[in-house]
CSV table of C-alpha atoms in Angstrom, one decimal:
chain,number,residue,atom,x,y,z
A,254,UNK,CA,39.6,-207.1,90.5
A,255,UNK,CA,41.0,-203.8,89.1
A,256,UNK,CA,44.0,-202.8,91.2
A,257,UNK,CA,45.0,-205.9,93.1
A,258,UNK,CA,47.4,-208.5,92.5
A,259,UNK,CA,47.3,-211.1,89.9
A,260,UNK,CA,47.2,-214.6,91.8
A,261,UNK,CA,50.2,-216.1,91.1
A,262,UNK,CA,51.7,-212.9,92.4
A,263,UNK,CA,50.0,-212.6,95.8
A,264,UNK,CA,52.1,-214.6,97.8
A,265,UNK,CA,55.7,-213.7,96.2
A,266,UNK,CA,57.8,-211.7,98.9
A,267,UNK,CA,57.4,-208.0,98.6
A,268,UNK,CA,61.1,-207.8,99.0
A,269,UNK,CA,64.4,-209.6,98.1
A,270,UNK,CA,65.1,-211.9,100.9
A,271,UNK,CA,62.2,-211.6,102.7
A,272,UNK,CA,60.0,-214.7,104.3
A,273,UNK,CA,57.4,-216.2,101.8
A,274,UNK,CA,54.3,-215.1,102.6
A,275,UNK,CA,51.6,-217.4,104.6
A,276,UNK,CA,49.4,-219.4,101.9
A,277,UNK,CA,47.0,-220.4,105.2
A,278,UNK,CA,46.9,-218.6,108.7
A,279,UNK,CA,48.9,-220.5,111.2
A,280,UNK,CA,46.4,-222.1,113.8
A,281,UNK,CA,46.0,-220.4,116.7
A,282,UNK,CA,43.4,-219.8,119.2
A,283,UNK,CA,42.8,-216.3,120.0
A,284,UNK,CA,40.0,-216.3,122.3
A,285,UNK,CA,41.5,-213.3,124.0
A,286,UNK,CA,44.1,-210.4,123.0
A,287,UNK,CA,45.1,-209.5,126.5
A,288,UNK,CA,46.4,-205.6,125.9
A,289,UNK,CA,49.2,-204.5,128.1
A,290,UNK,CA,51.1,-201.0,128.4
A,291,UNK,CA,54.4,-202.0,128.5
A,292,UNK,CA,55.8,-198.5,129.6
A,293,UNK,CA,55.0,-199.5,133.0
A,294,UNK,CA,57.6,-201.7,135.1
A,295,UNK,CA,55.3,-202.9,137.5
A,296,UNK,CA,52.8,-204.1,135.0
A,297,UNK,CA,55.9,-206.1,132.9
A,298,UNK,CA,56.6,-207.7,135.9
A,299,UNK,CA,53.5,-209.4,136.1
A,300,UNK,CA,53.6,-211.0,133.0
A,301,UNK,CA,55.4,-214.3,133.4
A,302,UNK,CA,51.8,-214.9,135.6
A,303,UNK,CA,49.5,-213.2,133.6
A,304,UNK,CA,51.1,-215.3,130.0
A,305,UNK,CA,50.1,-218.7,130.5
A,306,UNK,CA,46.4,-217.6,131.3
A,307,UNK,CA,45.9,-216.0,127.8
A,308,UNK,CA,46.3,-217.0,124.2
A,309,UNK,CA,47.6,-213.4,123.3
A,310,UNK,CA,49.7,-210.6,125.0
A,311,UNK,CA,49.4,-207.4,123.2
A,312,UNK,CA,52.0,-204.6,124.4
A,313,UNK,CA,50.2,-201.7,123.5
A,314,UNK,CA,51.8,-198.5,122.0
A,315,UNK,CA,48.9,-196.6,120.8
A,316,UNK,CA,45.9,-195.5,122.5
A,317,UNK,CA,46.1,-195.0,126.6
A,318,UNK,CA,49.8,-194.7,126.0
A,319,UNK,CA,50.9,-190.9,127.2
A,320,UNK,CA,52.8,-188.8,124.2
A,321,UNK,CA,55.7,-188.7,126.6
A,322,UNK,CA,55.8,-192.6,127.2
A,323,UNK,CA,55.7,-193.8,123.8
A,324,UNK,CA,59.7,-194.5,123.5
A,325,UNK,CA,59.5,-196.2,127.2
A,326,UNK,CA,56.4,-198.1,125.3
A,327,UNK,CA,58.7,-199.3,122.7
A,328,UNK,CA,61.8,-200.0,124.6
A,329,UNK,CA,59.0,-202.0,127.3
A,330,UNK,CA,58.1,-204.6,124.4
A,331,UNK,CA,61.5,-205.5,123.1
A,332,UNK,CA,62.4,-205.9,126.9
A,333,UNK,CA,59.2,-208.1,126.9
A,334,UNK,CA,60.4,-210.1,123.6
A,335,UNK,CA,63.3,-211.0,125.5
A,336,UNK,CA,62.1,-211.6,129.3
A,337,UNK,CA,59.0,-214.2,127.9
A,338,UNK,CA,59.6,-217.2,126.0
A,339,UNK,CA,55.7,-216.7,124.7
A,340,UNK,CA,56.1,-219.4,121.8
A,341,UNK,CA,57.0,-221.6,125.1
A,342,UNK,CA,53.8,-220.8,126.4
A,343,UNK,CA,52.1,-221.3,123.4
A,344,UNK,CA,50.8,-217.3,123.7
A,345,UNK,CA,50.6,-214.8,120.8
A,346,UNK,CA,52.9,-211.8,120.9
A,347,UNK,CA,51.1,-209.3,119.2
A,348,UNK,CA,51.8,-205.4,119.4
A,349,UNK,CA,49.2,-202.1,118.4
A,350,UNK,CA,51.4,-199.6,116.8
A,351,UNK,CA,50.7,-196.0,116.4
A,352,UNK,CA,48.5,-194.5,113.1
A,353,UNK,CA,50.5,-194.7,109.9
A,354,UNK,CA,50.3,-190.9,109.8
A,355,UNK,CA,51.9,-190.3,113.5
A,356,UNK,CA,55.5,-189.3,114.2
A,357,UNK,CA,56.1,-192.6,116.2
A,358,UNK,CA,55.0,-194.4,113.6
A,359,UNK,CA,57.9,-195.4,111.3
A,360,UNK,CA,60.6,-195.5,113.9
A,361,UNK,CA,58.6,-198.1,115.8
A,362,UNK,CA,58.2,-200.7,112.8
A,363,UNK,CA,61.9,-200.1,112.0
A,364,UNK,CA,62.6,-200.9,116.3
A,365,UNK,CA,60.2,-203.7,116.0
A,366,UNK,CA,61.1,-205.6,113.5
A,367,UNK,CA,64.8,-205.2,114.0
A,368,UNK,CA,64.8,-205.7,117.8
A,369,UNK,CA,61.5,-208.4,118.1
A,370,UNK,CA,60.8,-209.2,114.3
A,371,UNK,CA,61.0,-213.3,115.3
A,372,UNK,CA,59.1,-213.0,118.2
A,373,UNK,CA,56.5,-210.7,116.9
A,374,UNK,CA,53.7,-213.0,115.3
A,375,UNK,CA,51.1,-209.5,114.7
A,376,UNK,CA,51.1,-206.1,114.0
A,377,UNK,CA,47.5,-204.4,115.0
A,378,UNK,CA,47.3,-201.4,113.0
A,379,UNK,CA,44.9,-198.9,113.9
A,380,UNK,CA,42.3,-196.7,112.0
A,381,UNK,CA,42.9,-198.6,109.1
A,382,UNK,CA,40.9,-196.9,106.1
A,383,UNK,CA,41.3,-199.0,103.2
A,384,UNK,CA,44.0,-201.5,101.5
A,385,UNK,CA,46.3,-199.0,100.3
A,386,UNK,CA,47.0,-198.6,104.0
A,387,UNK,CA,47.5,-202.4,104.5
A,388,UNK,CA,49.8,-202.3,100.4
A,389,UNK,CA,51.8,-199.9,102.7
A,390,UNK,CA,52.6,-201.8,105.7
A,391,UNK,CA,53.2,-205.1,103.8
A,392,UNK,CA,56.0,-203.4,101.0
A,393,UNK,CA,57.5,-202.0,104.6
A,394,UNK,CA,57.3,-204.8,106.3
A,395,UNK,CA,58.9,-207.2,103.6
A,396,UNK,CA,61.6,-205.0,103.4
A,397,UNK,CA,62.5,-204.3,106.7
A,398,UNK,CA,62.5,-208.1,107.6
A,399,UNK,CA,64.7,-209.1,104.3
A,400,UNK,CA,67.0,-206.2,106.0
A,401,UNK,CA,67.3,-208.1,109.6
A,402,UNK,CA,67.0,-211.7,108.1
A,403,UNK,CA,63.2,-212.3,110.2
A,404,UNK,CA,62.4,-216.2,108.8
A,405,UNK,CA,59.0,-215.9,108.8
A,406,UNK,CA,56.3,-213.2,107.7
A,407,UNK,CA,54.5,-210.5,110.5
A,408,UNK,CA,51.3,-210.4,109.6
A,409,UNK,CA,48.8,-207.5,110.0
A,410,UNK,CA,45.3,-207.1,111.7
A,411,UNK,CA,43.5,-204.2,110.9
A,412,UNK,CA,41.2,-202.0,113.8
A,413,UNK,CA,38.0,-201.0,111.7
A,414,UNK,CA,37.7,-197.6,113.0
A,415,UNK,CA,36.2,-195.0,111.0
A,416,UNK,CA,33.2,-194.9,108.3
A,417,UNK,CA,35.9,-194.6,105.5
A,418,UNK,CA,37.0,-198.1,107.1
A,419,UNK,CA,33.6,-199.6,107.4
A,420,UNK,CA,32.6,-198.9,103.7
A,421,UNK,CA,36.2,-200.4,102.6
A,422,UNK,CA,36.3,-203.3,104.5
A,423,UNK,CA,36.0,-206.2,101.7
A,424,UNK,CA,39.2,-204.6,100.6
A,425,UNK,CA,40.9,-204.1,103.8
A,426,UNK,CA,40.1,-208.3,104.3
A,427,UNK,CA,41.9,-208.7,100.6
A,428,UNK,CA,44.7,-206.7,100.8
A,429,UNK,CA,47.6,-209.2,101.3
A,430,UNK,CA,48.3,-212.8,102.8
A,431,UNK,CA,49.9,-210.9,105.8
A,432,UNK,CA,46.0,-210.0,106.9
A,433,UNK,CA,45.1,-212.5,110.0
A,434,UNK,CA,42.0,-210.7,110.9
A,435,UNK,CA,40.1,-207.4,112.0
A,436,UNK,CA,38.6,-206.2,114.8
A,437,UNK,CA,36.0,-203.4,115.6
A,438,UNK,CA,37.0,-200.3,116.9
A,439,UNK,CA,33.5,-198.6,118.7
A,440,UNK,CA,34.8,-195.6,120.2
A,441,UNK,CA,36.5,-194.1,117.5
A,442,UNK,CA,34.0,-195.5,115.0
A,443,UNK,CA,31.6,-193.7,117.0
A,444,UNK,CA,33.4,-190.2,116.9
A,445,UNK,CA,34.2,-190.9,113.0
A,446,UNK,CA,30.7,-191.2,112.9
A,447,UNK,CA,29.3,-188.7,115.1
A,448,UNK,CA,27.7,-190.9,116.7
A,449,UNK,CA,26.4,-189.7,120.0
A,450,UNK,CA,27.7,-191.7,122.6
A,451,UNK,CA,30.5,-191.7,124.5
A,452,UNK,CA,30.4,-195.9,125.5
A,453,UNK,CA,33.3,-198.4,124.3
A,454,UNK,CA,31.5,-201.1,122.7
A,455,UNK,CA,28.1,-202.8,124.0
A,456,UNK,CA,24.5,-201.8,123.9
A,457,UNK,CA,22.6,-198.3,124.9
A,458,UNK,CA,20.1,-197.2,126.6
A,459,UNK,CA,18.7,-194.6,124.0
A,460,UNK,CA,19.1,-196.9,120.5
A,461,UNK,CA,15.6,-199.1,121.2
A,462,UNK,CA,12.7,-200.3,119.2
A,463,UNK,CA,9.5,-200.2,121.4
A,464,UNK,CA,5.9,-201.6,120.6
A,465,UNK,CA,2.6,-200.0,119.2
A,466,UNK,CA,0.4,-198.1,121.8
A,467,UNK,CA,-2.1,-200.2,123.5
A,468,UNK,CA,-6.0,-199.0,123.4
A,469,UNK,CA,-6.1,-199.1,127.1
A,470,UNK,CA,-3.1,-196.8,127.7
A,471,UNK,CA,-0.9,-199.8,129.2
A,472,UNK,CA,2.7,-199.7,129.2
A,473,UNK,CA,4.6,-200.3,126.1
A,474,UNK,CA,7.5,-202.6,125.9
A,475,UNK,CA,10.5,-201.5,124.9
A,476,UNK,CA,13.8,-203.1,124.2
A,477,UNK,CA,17.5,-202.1,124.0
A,478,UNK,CA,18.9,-202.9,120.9
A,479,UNK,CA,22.6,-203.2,119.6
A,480,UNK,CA,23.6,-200.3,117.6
A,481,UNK,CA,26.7,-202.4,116.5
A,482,UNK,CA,25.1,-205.3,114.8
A,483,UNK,CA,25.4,-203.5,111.0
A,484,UNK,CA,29.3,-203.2,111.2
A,485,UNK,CA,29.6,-206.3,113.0
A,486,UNK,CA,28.1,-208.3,110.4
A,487,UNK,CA,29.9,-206.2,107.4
A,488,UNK,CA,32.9,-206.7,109.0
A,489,UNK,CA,32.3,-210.9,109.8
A,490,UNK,CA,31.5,-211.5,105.9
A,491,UNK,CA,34.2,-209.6,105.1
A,492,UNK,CA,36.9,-211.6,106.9
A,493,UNK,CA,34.9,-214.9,106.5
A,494,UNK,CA,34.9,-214.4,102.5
A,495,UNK,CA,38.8,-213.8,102.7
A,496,UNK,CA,39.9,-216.5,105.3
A,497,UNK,CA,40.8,-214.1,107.9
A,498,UNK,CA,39.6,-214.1,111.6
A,499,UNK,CA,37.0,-211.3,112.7
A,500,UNK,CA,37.3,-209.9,116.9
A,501,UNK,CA,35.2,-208.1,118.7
A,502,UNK,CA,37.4,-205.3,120.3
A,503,UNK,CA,37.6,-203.4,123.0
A,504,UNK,CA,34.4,-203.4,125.8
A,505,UNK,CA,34.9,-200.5,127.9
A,506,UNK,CA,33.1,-201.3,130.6
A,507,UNK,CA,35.1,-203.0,133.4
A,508,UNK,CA,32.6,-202.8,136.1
A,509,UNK,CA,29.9,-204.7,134.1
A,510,UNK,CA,31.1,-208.0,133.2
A,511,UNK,CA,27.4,-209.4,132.8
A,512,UNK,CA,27.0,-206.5,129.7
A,513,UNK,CA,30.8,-207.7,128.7
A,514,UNK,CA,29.8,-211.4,128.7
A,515,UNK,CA,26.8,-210.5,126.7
A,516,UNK,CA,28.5,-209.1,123.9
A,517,UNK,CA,30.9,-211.3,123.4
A,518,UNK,CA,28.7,-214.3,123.4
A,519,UNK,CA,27.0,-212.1,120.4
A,520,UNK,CA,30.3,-211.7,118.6
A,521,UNK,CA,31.0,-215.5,119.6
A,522,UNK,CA,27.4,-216.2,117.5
A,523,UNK,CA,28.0,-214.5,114.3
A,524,UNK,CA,31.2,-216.0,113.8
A,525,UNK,CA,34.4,-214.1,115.9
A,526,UNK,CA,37.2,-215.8,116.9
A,527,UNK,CA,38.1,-213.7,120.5
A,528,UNK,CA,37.9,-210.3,121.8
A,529,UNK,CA,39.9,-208.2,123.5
A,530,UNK,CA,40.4,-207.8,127.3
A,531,UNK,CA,41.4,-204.6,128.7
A,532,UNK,CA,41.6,-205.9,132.5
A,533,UNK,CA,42.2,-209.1,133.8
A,534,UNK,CA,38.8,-209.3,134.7
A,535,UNK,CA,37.7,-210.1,130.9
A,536,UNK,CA,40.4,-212.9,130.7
A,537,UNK,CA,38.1,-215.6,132.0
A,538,UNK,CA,35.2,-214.0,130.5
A,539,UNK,CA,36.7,-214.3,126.7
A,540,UNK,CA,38.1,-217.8,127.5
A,541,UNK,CA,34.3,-218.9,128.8
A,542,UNK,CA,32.5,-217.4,126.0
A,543,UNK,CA,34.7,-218.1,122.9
A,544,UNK,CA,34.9,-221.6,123.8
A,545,UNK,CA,32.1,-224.2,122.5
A,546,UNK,CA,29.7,-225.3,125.2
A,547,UNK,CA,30.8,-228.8,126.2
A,548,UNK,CA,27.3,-230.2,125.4
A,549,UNK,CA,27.2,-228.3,122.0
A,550,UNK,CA,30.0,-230.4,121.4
A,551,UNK,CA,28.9,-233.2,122.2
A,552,UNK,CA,26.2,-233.0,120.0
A,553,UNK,CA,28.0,-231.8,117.0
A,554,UNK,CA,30.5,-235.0,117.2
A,555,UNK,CA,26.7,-236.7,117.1
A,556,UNK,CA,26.3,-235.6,114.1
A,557,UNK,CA,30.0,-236.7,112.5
A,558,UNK,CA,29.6,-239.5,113.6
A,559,UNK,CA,26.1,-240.3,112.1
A,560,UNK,CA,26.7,-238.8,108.7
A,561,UNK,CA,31.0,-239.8,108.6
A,562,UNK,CA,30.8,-238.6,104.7
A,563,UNK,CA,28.7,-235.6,105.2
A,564,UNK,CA,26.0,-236.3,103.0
A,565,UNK,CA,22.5,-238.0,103.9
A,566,UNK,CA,20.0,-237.1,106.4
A,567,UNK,CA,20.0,-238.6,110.2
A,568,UNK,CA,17.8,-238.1,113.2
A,569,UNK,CA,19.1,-237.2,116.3
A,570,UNK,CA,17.4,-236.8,119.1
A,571,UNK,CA,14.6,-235.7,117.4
A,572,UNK,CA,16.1,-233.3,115.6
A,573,UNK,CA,16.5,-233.7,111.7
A,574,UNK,CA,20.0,-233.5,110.5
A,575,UNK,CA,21.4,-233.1,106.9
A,576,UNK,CA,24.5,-231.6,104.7
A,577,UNK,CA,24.1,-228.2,106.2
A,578,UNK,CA,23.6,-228.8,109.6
A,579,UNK,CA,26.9,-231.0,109.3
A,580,UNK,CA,28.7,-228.4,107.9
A,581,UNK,CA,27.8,-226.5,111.6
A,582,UNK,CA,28.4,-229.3,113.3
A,583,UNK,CA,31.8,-229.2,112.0
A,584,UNK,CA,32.8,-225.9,112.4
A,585,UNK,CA,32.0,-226.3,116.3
A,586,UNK,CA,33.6,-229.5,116.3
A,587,UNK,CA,37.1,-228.0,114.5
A,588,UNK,CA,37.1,-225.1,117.2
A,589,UNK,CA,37.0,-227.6,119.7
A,590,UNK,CA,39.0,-229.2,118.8
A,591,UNK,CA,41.6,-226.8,118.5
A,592,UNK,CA,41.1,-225.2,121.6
A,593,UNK,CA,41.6,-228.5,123.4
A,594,UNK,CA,45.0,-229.0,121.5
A,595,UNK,CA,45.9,-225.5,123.6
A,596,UNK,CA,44.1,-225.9,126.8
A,597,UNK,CA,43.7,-228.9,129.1
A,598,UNK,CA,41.2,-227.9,130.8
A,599,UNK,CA,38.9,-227.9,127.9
A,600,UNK,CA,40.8,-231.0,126.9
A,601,UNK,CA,39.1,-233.1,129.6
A,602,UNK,CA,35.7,-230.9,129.1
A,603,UNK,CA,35.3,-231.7,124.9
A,604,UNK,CA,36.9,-235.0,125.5
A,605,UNK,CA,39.6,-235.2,123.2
């Protein structure tokens, strides 16, 4: 492909000294990237209780962070780095910087990655609008972590936040080995857009398809539909093509976790790893939906077991079962399975 990398080339450090580049993600489970704004003390504070019920903590720097409090913001997550064993925990530390075009911008990489650069396993960068953004951050990156001797590579995921983003997102998902995944930004997709709404993720009221008129006047059915699916599917392929991991985002509503649940079980569906939770409401919700049904499990394993080399047919429980349906039986099977290497709880549940 014009303008990319040759292969052999792709996963040579960017920088002399700096850690080789991932070949394969490391496995995690990210069900949920818990955002925190680590400007505030009381918030920090909590965090050592908050941790061990998550599989990421974000300290947030970037949106819903005041002008005035981004150095606080910055000075909050090294403190954090230091005050939380997360690897302990088996939790993600993950950071959202600001824009690459902001004047926080560059001093925060250079803080991050000297103060937290082997703690840090992800950098979210935000309104990412094609892969010369991503060429950017890796060259700086590399070369800031062969400056403070960081062991192993930071790697990037990219918020899909404006149409320039959406219609560049095959590139986005190829742009380096750093890339672990990409999630959707709605609400400023929707002003990049113009889209008229002023939600955060989720459904409304106004995008519907509704049914012919009846001859007798009766009342015609109407449903809401999800004016997100188009992007959400784009953006799944993408990452699925690539080996990287696609996340729902941010859903706004706090005081609707029925909607919530219902949108993450549709980015559960088509394929996303987790989604973020803004309060600690969503937590549990994330954890619930982007974990395989128990029985769904069982089932699957069913199906391993009846076809061990993946090839044949087999009937099980009256349902016919060949190559493909082993291959779905899998995935669900691999996710468990890694989930219950994480998470007792689901241990017991899955059975493994």
């Amino acid at each position: 492909m014009t303008g990319m990398k040759t292969p052999r080339g792709f996963f040579k450090p960017l920088a002399i000294g700096a850690p080789t580049p991932y070949r394969e993600l490391p496995a995690r489970v990210e069900r949920m990237i818990h955002f925190v704004p680590p400007h505030l003390d009381k918030v920090r504070a909590k965090l050592p209780e908050i941790a061990p019920t998550v599989d990421v903590i974000l300290a947030n720097l970037e949106d819903a962070i005041p002008a005035d409090a981004k150095g606080a913001a910055l000075a909050g997550l090294v403190a954090m780095s230091r005050e939380i064993d997360f690897k302990a925990l088996g939790v993600g530390f993950w950071t959202r910087i600001n824009c690459l075009n902001s004047p926080w911008h560059l001093d925060e990489i250079s803080t991050i990655v000297e103060k937290a650069g082997d703690k840090i396993d992800v950098i979210m960068v935000p309104k990412v609008e094609g892969p010369w953004d991503i060429f950017y951050m890796d060259q700086l990156l590399a070369s800031l972590e062969a400056k403070h001797g960081v062991t192993r590579p930071i790697l990037l995921h990219a918020i899909l936040e404006t149409a320039e983003g959406v219609m560049n997102v095959e590139a986005i998902a190829a742009a380096s080995p750093r890339m672990q995944g990409i999630s959707l930004g709605p609400a400023d997709l929707a002003a990049s857009r113009a889209m008229k709404t002023t939600r955060v993720g989720g459904g409304h009221p106004g995008y519907r398809v509704i049914e012919d008129p009846h001859a007798d006047g009766a009342p015609r059915v109407s449903v809401q539909q999800d004016l997100w699916h188009y992007t959400f599917a784009k953006m799944v392929d993408a990452c699925a093509a690539h080996g990287i991991k696609p996340f729902y985002g941010p859903f706004g509503a706090i005081d609707d976790p029925v909607a919530c649940e219902q949108q993450f079980r549709n980015a559960f569906l088509m394929g996303c790893a987790g989604a973020w939770s803004l309060h600690p409401s969503q937590i549990e919700i994330a954890k619930t939906v982007f974990s395989p049904d128990p029985a769904e499990v069982a089932f699957a394993k069913k199906i391993l077991e009846a076809m061990p080399d993946g090839t044949g047919v087999a009937m099980i429980d009256g349902k016919m079962q060949d190559d493909a349906t082993w291959k779905q039986a899998k995935v669900m099977v691999d996710c468990a399975r890694q989930i219950a290497a994480k998470d007792a709880e689901y241990r017991a549940l899955y059975g493994f």
